[in-house]
């Protein structure tokens, strides 16, 4: 289990990147970490993987502090958004490094190199951005850690590679009960695989929970009126409100039937409830904080 | 850690081979072909210096280059993510890097040294006292490793590779600069060798000079003053290793690629150089033009430090401290 207790981190005096972040992630959970650019996602992942030291608070993995803890870190693999490799190194050469510090499954590595159709003997520097990422994804699956932290996980991956990646993740979680934390801006991809989520905003987790249940708490309605209506006319707070002519789309929290009754009170020509996805949840959250108008 | 150490050695095999070839080929060729002695017009045999200068240059260059090869990972955000994310303690990581770095110095040097030794040994009418090559090897290696420790510490104070190189180069003669001033200010008669002995390679140079005389004539050349250069090298070398490992626990991964704010870096180098250059060691003048010249140099160094033209007030304060200290120190000259 991952426990983040009141952690703060600042790079410059007076400019906190993370402030009193608390988080608890159960084993076997696939956790989506989302936030706008500069929210502190990469910093949080670096703290979780022991790359950086927290200024305040503690990061506990299986009850132990992760920073400078070899024993705990043997169960952790961090794949940053721009992973490190030396000039001239090949995928096989890179695997050699990770083999020296992790339990490494050569067959799994070979399997994923083949799935991604990568030549393990070619220098990584000659690979495209997506191919480089595939090499590191193959390494992550070969290490099969108990805790896998992925920063900008889908960045550069083509749709086929994304599918292979997601299948690999699901397999890892099923077989090894791996806990995965993924930061990404591809919210539709995250929705496919995540159980839990956390929204980071200005260094704080402003919203977190079980993705499926939180999505059911939100309701999206589409309604048509014979006149122009405003958000204020509805008797509830809209997380998101868009209007195209006389057609209104709104997202709100609360009881679906009550919300529907209040919309019907405005005598729409037509109203229906449609499904909410993770992206809409995220946009609704950030809109409600005044980022998007 | 052993597995990781083996991996690092394996990764560096090519670098090792290339450095070894670069060191060994010219040295051995010179040893095999150099003129060891010549006959003067009066029939006297004059024994030439053995080609140890090449060994000295080789070691000095290696002790500047190898810290860059070993520790530059910490000056790169990607490198920091890659290495600090590994399940290996930083002390162990640095220890492995240090061992591999030491090997990159010692192995090429050893191969070059002993191949050169045998190339000399098999030559006919060899006038050198070859037995002294045995203690000389250990002296060279020991002093070289001490220099490596000192340079490694200085290099790792930086957050950018360029800054690390500047730190190593700037600290190498810093004591000599101070000693020139002391000699001038207090009208002391310090031998030039003593002043020069307080560079980071001073002890190696003094050792080379002493050993050359032993090899050439069998008589020791060592002077009392040279002991201080060895003390300086030993102290800075040991301190370098100790501080390198002590500072690891205060290392902030997020500093990679940022401005190098270490107190062992520009914050000391710029005012010290400004003060002692202004104090007259180099110019022996406090004419306005000379002060302006030093000021311009200090500003350029601060631009290098801050990597921008508009630097904070504390940097101007740092330059002012250097200038004022320089003018005050100049009074004693």
PDB file of N, CA and C in Angstrom, chain B residues 128-193:
ATOM      1  N   UNK B 128      69.549   4.616 -17.009  1.00  0.00           N
ATOM      2  CA  UNK B 128      68.637   4.958 -15.917  1.00  0.00           C
ATOM      3  C   UNK B 128      68.678   3.946 -14.774  1.00  0.00           C
ATOM      4  N   UNK B 129      68.414   4.441 -13.575  1.00  0.00           N
ATOM      5  CA  UNK B 129      68.291   3.574 -12.394  1.00  0.00           C
ATOM      6  C   UNK B 129      66.858   3.034 -12.393  1.00  0.00           C
ATOM      7  N   UNK B 130      66.671   1.961 -13.125  1.00  0.00           N
ATOM      8  CA  UNK B 130      65.309   1.469 -13.382  1.00  0.00           C
ATOM      9  C   UNK B 130      64.576   1.015 -12.126  1.00  0.00           C
ATOM     10  N   UNK B 131      65.339   0.703 -11.092  1.00  0.00           N
ATOM     11  CA  UNK B 131      64.699   0.220  -9.863  1.00  0.00           C
ATOM     12  C   UNK B 131      63.724   1.269  -9.287  1.00  0.00           C
ATOM     13  N   UNK B 132      64.022   2.536  -9.544  1.00  0.00           N
ATOM     14  CA  UNK B 132      63.162   3.592  -8.978  1.00  0.00           C
ATOM     15  C   UNK B 132      61.806   3.704  -9.666  1.00  0.00           C
ATOM     16  N   UNK B 133      61.704   3.002 -10.784  1.00  0.00           N
ATOM     17  CA  UNK B 133      60.399   3.010 -11.452  1.00  0.00           C
ATOM     18  C   UNK B 133      59.330   2.303 -10.607  1.00  0.00           C
ATOM     19  N   UNK B 134      59.797   1.374  -9.746  1.00  0.00           N
ATOM     20  CA  UNK B 134      58.816   0.625  -8.921  1.00  0.00           C
ATOM     21  C   UNK B 134      58.170   1.550  -7.883  1.00  0.00           C
ATOM     22  N   UNK B 135      58.930   2.235  -7.018  1.00  0.00           N
ATOM     23  CA  UNK B 135      58.267   3.144  -6.076  1.00  0.00           C
ATOM     24  C   UNK B 135      57.579   4.314  -6.777  1.00  0.00           C
ATOM     25  N   UNK B 136      58.148   4.713  -7.940  1.00  0.00           N
ATOM     26  CA  UNK B 136      57.542   5.851  -8.637  1.00  0.00           C
ATOM     27  C   UNK B 136      56.116   5.513  -9.074  1.00  0.00           C
ATOM     28  N   UNK B 137      55.911   4.270  -9.466  1.00  0.00           N
ATOM     29  CA  UNK B 137      54.568   3.871  -9.913  1.00  0.00           C
ATOM     30  C   UNK B 137      53.561   4.077  -8.786  1.00  0.00           C
ATOM     31  N   UNK B 138      53.912   3.587  -7.610  1.00  0.00           N
ATOM     32  CA  UNK B 138      52.959   3.684  -6.487  1.00  0.00           C
ATOM     33  C   UNK B 138      52.736   5.144  -6.069  1.00  0.00           C
ATOM     34  N   UNK B 139      53.815   5.921  -6.134  1.00  0.00           N
ATOM     35  CA  UNK B 139      53.685   7.345  -5.807  1.00  0.00           C
ATOM     36  C   UNK B 139      52.756   8.055  -6.770  1.00  0.00           C
ATOM     37  N   UNK B 140      52.972   7.794  -8.052  1.00  0.00           N
ATOM     38  CA  UNK B 140      52.130   8.411  -9.080  1.00  0.00           C
ATOM     39  C   UNK B 140      50.659   8.024  -8.888  1.00  0.00           C
ATOM     40  N   UNK B 141      50.431   6.729  -8.724  1.00  0.00           N
ATOM     41  CA  UNK B 141      49.041   6.238  -8.598  1.00  0.00           C
ATOM     42  C   UNK B 141      48.378   6.845  -7.354  1.00  0.00           C
ATOM     43  N   UNK B 142      49.121   6.847  -6.252  1.00  0.00           N
ATOM     44  CA  UNK B 142      48.563   7.398  -5.008  1.00  0.00           C
ATOM     45  C   UNK B 142      48.210   8.868  -5.155  1.00  0.00           C
ATOM     46  N   UNK B 143      49.154   9.635  -5.702  1.00  0.00           N
ATOM     47  CA  UNK B 143      48.897  11.072  -5.866  1.00  0.00           C
ATOM     48  C   UNK B 143      47.790  11.314  -6.893  1.00  0.00           C
ATOM     49  N   UNK B 144      47.783  10.506  -7.937  1.00  0.00           N
ATOM     50  CA  UNK B 144      46.743  10.629  -8.967  1.00  0.00           C
ATOM     51  C   UNK B 144      45.364  10.382  -8.365  1.00  0.00           C
ATOM     52  N   UNK B 145      45.267   9.373  -7.515  1.00  0.00           N
ATOM     53  CA  UNK B 145      43.972   9.065  -6.900  1.00  0.00           C
ATOM     54  C   UNK B 145      43.546  10.168  -5.921  1.00  0.00           C
ATOM     55  N   UNK B 146      44.519  10.758  -5.259  1.00  0.00           N
ATOM     56  CA  UNK B 146      44.182  11.882  -4.362  1.00  0.00           C
ATOM     57  C   UNK B 146      43.652  13.066  -5.170  1.00  0.00           C
ATOM     58  N   UNK B 147      44.309  13.333  -6.291  1.00  0.00           N
ATOM     59  CA  UNK B 147      43.828  14.412  -7.165  1.00  0.00           C
ATOM     60  C   UNK B 147      42.435  14.111  -7.683  1.00  0.00           C
ATOM     61  N   UNK B 148      42.206  12.850  -8.004  1.00  0.00           N
ATOM     62  CA  UNK B 148      40.883  12.434  -8.503  1.00  0.00           C
ATOM     63  C   UNK B 148      39.813  12.718  -7.437  1.00  0.00           C
ATOM     64  N   UNK B 149      40.158  12.430  -6.180  1.00  0.00           N
ATOM     65  CA  UNK B 149      39.211  12.684  -5.085  1.00  0.00           C
ATOM     66  C   UNK B 149      38.886  14.163  -4.971  1.00  0.00           C
ATOM     67  N   UNK B 150      39.935  14.992  -5.034  1.00  0.00           N
ATOM     68  CA  UNK B 150      39.756  16.448  -4.915  1.00  0.00           C
ATOM     69  C   UNK B 150      38.924  16.976  -6.087  1.00  0.00           C
ATOM     70  N   UNK B 151      39.288  16.561  -7.290  1.00  0.00           N
ATOM     71  CA  UNK B 151      38.566  17.034  -8.481  1.00  0.00           C
ATOM     72  C   UNK B 151      37.131  16.509  -8.500  1.00  0.00           C
ATOM     73  N   UNK B 152      36.938  15.286  -8.036  1.00  0.00           N
ATOM     74  CA  UNK B 152      35.584  14.710  -8.020  1.00  0.00           C
ATOM     75  C   UNK B 152      34.677  15.534  -7.114  1.00  0.00           C
ATOM     76  N   UNK B 153      35.211  15.891  -5.949  1.00  0.00           N
ATOM     77  CA  UNK B 153      34.398  16.687  -5.024  1.00  0.00           C
ATOM     78  C   UNK B 153      34.044  18.031  -5.657  1.00  0.00           C
ATOM     79  N   UNK B 154      35.044  18.679  -6.247  1.00  0.00           N
ATOM     80  CA  UNK B 154      34.793  19.995  -6.848  1.00  0.00           C
ATOM     81  C   UNK B 154      33.791  19.878  -7.997  1.00  0.00           C
ATOM     82  N   UNK B 155      33.982  18.867  -8.833  1.00  0.00           N
ATOM     83  CA  UNK B 155      33.089  18.702  -9.984  1.00  0.00           C
ATOM     84  C   UNK B 155      31.643  18.462  -9.527  1.00  0.00           C
ATOM     85  N   UNK B 156      31.494  17.654  -8.503  1.00  0.00           N
ATOM     86  CA  UNK B 156      30.127  17.303  -8.072  1.00  0.00           C
ATOM     87  C   UNK B 156      29.430  18.442  -7.313  1.00  0.00           C
ATOM     88  N   UNK B 157      30.129  19.520  -7.064  1.00  0.00           N
ATOM     89  CA  UNK B 157      29.455  20.684  -6.445  1.00  0.00           C
ATOM     90  C   UNK B 157      28.580  21.386  -7.469  1.00  0.00           C
ATOM     91  N   UNK B 158      28.813  21.124  -8.719  1.00  0.00           N
ATOM     92  CA  UNK B 158      28.103  21.857  -9.773  1.00  0.00           C
ATOM     93  C   UNK B 158      26.795  21.171 -10.132  1.00  0.00           C
ATOM     94  N   UNK B 159      25.912  21.947 -10.723  1.00  0.00           N
ATOM     95  CA  UNK B 159      24.651  21.387 -11.221  1.00  0.00           C
ATOM     96  C   UNK B 159      24.652  21.279 -12.740  1.00  0.00           C
ATOM     97  N   UNK B 160      25.715  21.781 -13.352  1.00  0.00           N
ATOM     98  CA  UNK B 160      25.864  21.675 -14.810  1.00  0.00           C
ATOM     99  C   UNK B 160      27.290  21.217 -15.074  1.00  0.00           C
ATOM    100  N   UNK B 161      27.473  20.443 -16.126  1.00  0.00           N
ATOM    101  CA  UNK B 161      28.803  19.900 -16.425  1.00  0.00           C
ATOM    102  C   UNK B 161      29.823  21.039 -16.614  1.00  0.00           C
ATOM    103  N   UNK B 162      29.417  22.057 -17.358  1.00  0.00           N
ATOM    104  CA  UNK B 162      30.323  23.189 -17.616  1.00  0.00           C
ATOM    105  C   UNK B 162      30.775  23.837 -16.318  1.00  0.00           C
ATOM    106  N   UNK B 163      29.843  24.006 -15.387  1.00  0.00           N
ATOM    107  CA  UNK B 163      30.192  24.607 -14.093  1.00  0.00           C
ATOM    108  C   UNK B 163      31.186  23.717 -13.344  1.00  0.00           C
ATOM    109  N   UNK B 164      30.972  22.416 -13.426  1.00  0.00           N
ATOM    110  CA  UNK B 164      31.865  21.465 -12.740  1.00  0.00           C
ATOM    111  C   UNK B 164      33.287  21.581 -13.264  1.00  0.00           C
ATOM    112  N   UNK B 165      33.407  21.708 -14.578  1.00  0.00           N
ATOM    113  CA  UNK B 165      34.743  21.842 -15.181  1.00  0.00           C
ATOM    114  C   UNK B 165      35.380  23.164 -14.718  1.00  0.00           C
ATOM    115  N   UNK B 166      34.554  24.222 -14.688  1.00  0.00           N
ATOM    116  CA  UNK B 166      35.065  25.524 -14.216  1.00  0.00           C
ATOM    117  C   UNK B 166      35.548  25.398 -12.774  1.00  0.00           C
ATOM    118  N   UNK B 167      34.794  24.708 -11.933  1.00  0.00           N
ATOM    119  CA  UNK B 167      35.182  24.571 -10.515  1.00  0.00           C
ATOM    120  C   UNK B 167      36.525  23.859 -10.392  1.00  0.00           C
ATOM    121  N   UNK B 168      36.690  22.768 -11.149  1.00  0.00           N
ATOM    122  CA  UNK B 168      37.955  22.021 -11.060  1.00  0.00           C
ATOM    123  C   UNK B 168      39.123  22.901 -11.507  1.00  0.00           C
ATOM    124  N   UNK B 169      38.917  23.584 -12.630  1.00  0.00           N
ATOM    125  CA  UNK B 169      40.011  24.409 -13.167  1.00  0.00           C
ATOM    126  C   UNK B 169      40.293  25.616 -12.278  1.00  0.00           C
ATOM    127  N   UNK B 170      39.234  26.200 -11.720  1.00  0.00           N
ATOM    128  CA  UNK B 170      39.416  27.412 -10.910  1.00  0.00           C
ATOM    129  C   UNK B 170      40.074  27.095  -9.568  1.00  0.00           C
ATOM    130  N   UNK B 171      39.728  25.947  -8.993  1.00  0.00           N
ATOM    131  CA  UNK B 171      40.315  25.619  -7.683  1.00  0.00           C
ATOM    132  C   UNK B 171      41.752  25.116  -7.806  1.00  0.00           C
ATOM    133  N   UNK B 172      42.110  24.611  -8.978  1.00  0.00           N
ATOM    134  CA  UNK B 172      43.452  24.025  -9.122  1.00  0.00           C
ATOM    135  C   UNK B 172      44.546  25.015  -8.723  1.00  0.00           C
ATOM    136  N   UNK B 173      44.511  26.268  -9.211  1.00  0.00           N
ATOM    137  CA  UNK B 173      45.609  27.181  -8.831  1.00  0.00           C
ATOM    138  C   UNK B 173      45.229  28.186  -7.744  1.00  0.00           C
ATOM    139  N   UNK B 174      44.101  28.009  -7.071  1.00  0.00           N
ATOM    140  CA  UNK B 174      43.603  29.067  -6.176  1.00  0.00           C
ATOM    141  C   UNK B 174      44.571  29.335  -5.011  1.00  0.00           C
ATOM    142  N   UNK B 175      45.178  28.283  -4.490  1.00  0.00           N
ATOM    143  CA  UNK B 175      46.111  28.466  -3.373  1.00  0.00           C
ATOM    144  C   UNK B 175      47.386  29.166  -3.832  1.00  0.00           C
ATOM    145  N   UNK B 176      47.788  28.871  -5.062  1.00  0.00           N
ATOM    146  CA  UNK B 176      48.978  29.518  -5.612  1.00  0.00           C
ATOM    147  C   UNK B 176      48.753  31.026  -5.710  1.00  0.00           C
ATOM    148  N   UNK B 177      47.536  31.376  -6.162  1.00  0.00           N
ATOM    149  CA  UNK B 177      47.160  32.783  -6.282  1.00  0.00           C
ATOM    150  C   UNK B 177      47.262  33.476  -4.921  1.00  0.00           C
ATOM    151  N   UNK B 178      46.772  32.802  -3.907  1.00  0.00           N
ATOM    152  CA  UNK B 178      46.799  33.379  -2.558  1.00  0.00           C
ATOM    153  C   UNK B 178      48.253  33.487  -2.065  1.00  0.00           C
ATOM    154  N   UNK B 179      49.039  32.459  -2.378  1.00  0.00           N
ATOM    155  CA  UNK B 179      50.433  32.476  -1.914  1.00  0.00           C
ATOM    156  C   UNK B 179      51.252  33.562  -2.607  1.00  0.00           C
ATOM    157  N   UNK B 180      50.960  33.814  -3.876  1.00  0.00           N
ATOM    158  CA  UNK B 180      51.641  34.913  -4.565  1.00  0.00           C
ATOM    159  C   UNK B 180      51.374  36.226  -3.832  1.00  0.00           C
ATOM    160  N   UNK B 181      50.131  36.380  -3.431  1.00  0.00           N
ATOM    161  CA  UNK B 181      49.777  37.605  -2.711  1.00  0.00           C
ATOM    162  C   UNK B 181      50.518  37.671  -1.373  1.00  0.00           C
ATOM    163  N   UNK B 182      50.502  36.560  -0.638  1.00  0.00           N
ATOM    164  CA  UNK B 182      51.161  36.523   0.685  1.00  0.00           C
ATOM    165  C   UNK B 182      52.639  36.863   0.537  1.00  0.00           C
ATOM    166  N   UNK B 183      53.253  36.305  -0.466  1.00  0.00           N
ATOM    167  CA  UNK B 183      54.682  36.556  -0.697  1.00  0.00           C
ATOM    168  C   UNK B 183      54.938  38.055  -0.954  1.00  0.00           C
ATOM    169  N   UNK B 184      54.069  38.625  -1.820  1.00  0.00           N
ATOM    170  CA  UNK B 184      54.199  40.053  -2.150  1.00  0.00           C
ATOM    171  C   UNK B 184      53.926  40.924  -0.926  1.00  0.00           C
ATOM    172  N   UNK B 185      52.844  40.616  -0.237  1.00  0.00           N
ATOM    173  CA  UNK B 185      52.379  41.453   0.868  1.00  0.00           C
ATOM    174  C   UNK B 185      53.358  41.451   2.028  1.00  0.00           C
ATOM    175  N   UNK B 186      53.924  40.309   2.309  1.00  0.00           N
ATOM    176  CA  UNK B 186      54.787  40.198   3.488  1.00  0.00           C
ATOM    177  C   UNK B 186      56.264  40.087   3.110  1.00  0.00           C
ATOM    178  N   UNK B 187      56.550  40.405   1.857  1.00  0.00           N
ATOM    179  CA  UNK B 187      57.933  40.379   1.351  1.00  0.00           C
ATOM    180  C   UNK B 187      58.659  39.091   1.735  1.00  0.00           C
ATOM    181  N   UNK B 188      58.005  38.007   1.553  1.00  0.00           N
ATOM    182  CA  UNK B 188      58.609  36.711   1.865  1.00  0.00           C
ATOM    183  C   UNK B 188      59.354  36.211   0.638  1.00  0.00           C
ATOM    184  N   UNK B 189      60.280  35.336   0.878  1.00  0.00           N
ATOM    185  CA  UNK B 189      61.021  34.772  -0.246  1.00  0.00           C
ATOM    186  C   UNK B 189      60.606  33.297  -0.390  1.00  0.00           C
ATOM    187  N   UNK B 190      59.414  33.155  -0.915  1.00  0.00           N
ATOM    188  CA  UNK B 190      58.910  31.784  -1.079  1.00  0.00           C
ATOM    189  C   UNK B 190      59.371  31.268  -2.433  1.00  0.00           C
ATOM    190  N   UNK B 191      60.052  30.112  -2.447  1.00  0.00           N
ATOM    191  CA  UNK B 191      60.504  29.604  -3.756  1.00  0.00           C
ATOM    192  C   UNK B 191      59.317  29.391  -4.696  1.00  0.00           C
ATOM    193  N   UNK B 192      59.565  29.633  -5.959  1.00  0.00           N
ATOM    194  CA  UNK B 192      58.505  29.512  -6.965  1.00  0.00           C
ATOM    195  C   UNK B 192      57.876  28.105  -6.939  1.00  0.00           C
ATOM    196  N   UNK B 193      58.771  27.121  -6.693  1.00  0.00           N
ATOM    197  CA  UNK B 193      58.262  25.731  -6.681  1.00  0.00           C
ATOM    198  C   UNK B 193      57.235  25.528  -5.575  1.00  0.00           C
TER     199      UNK B 193
END
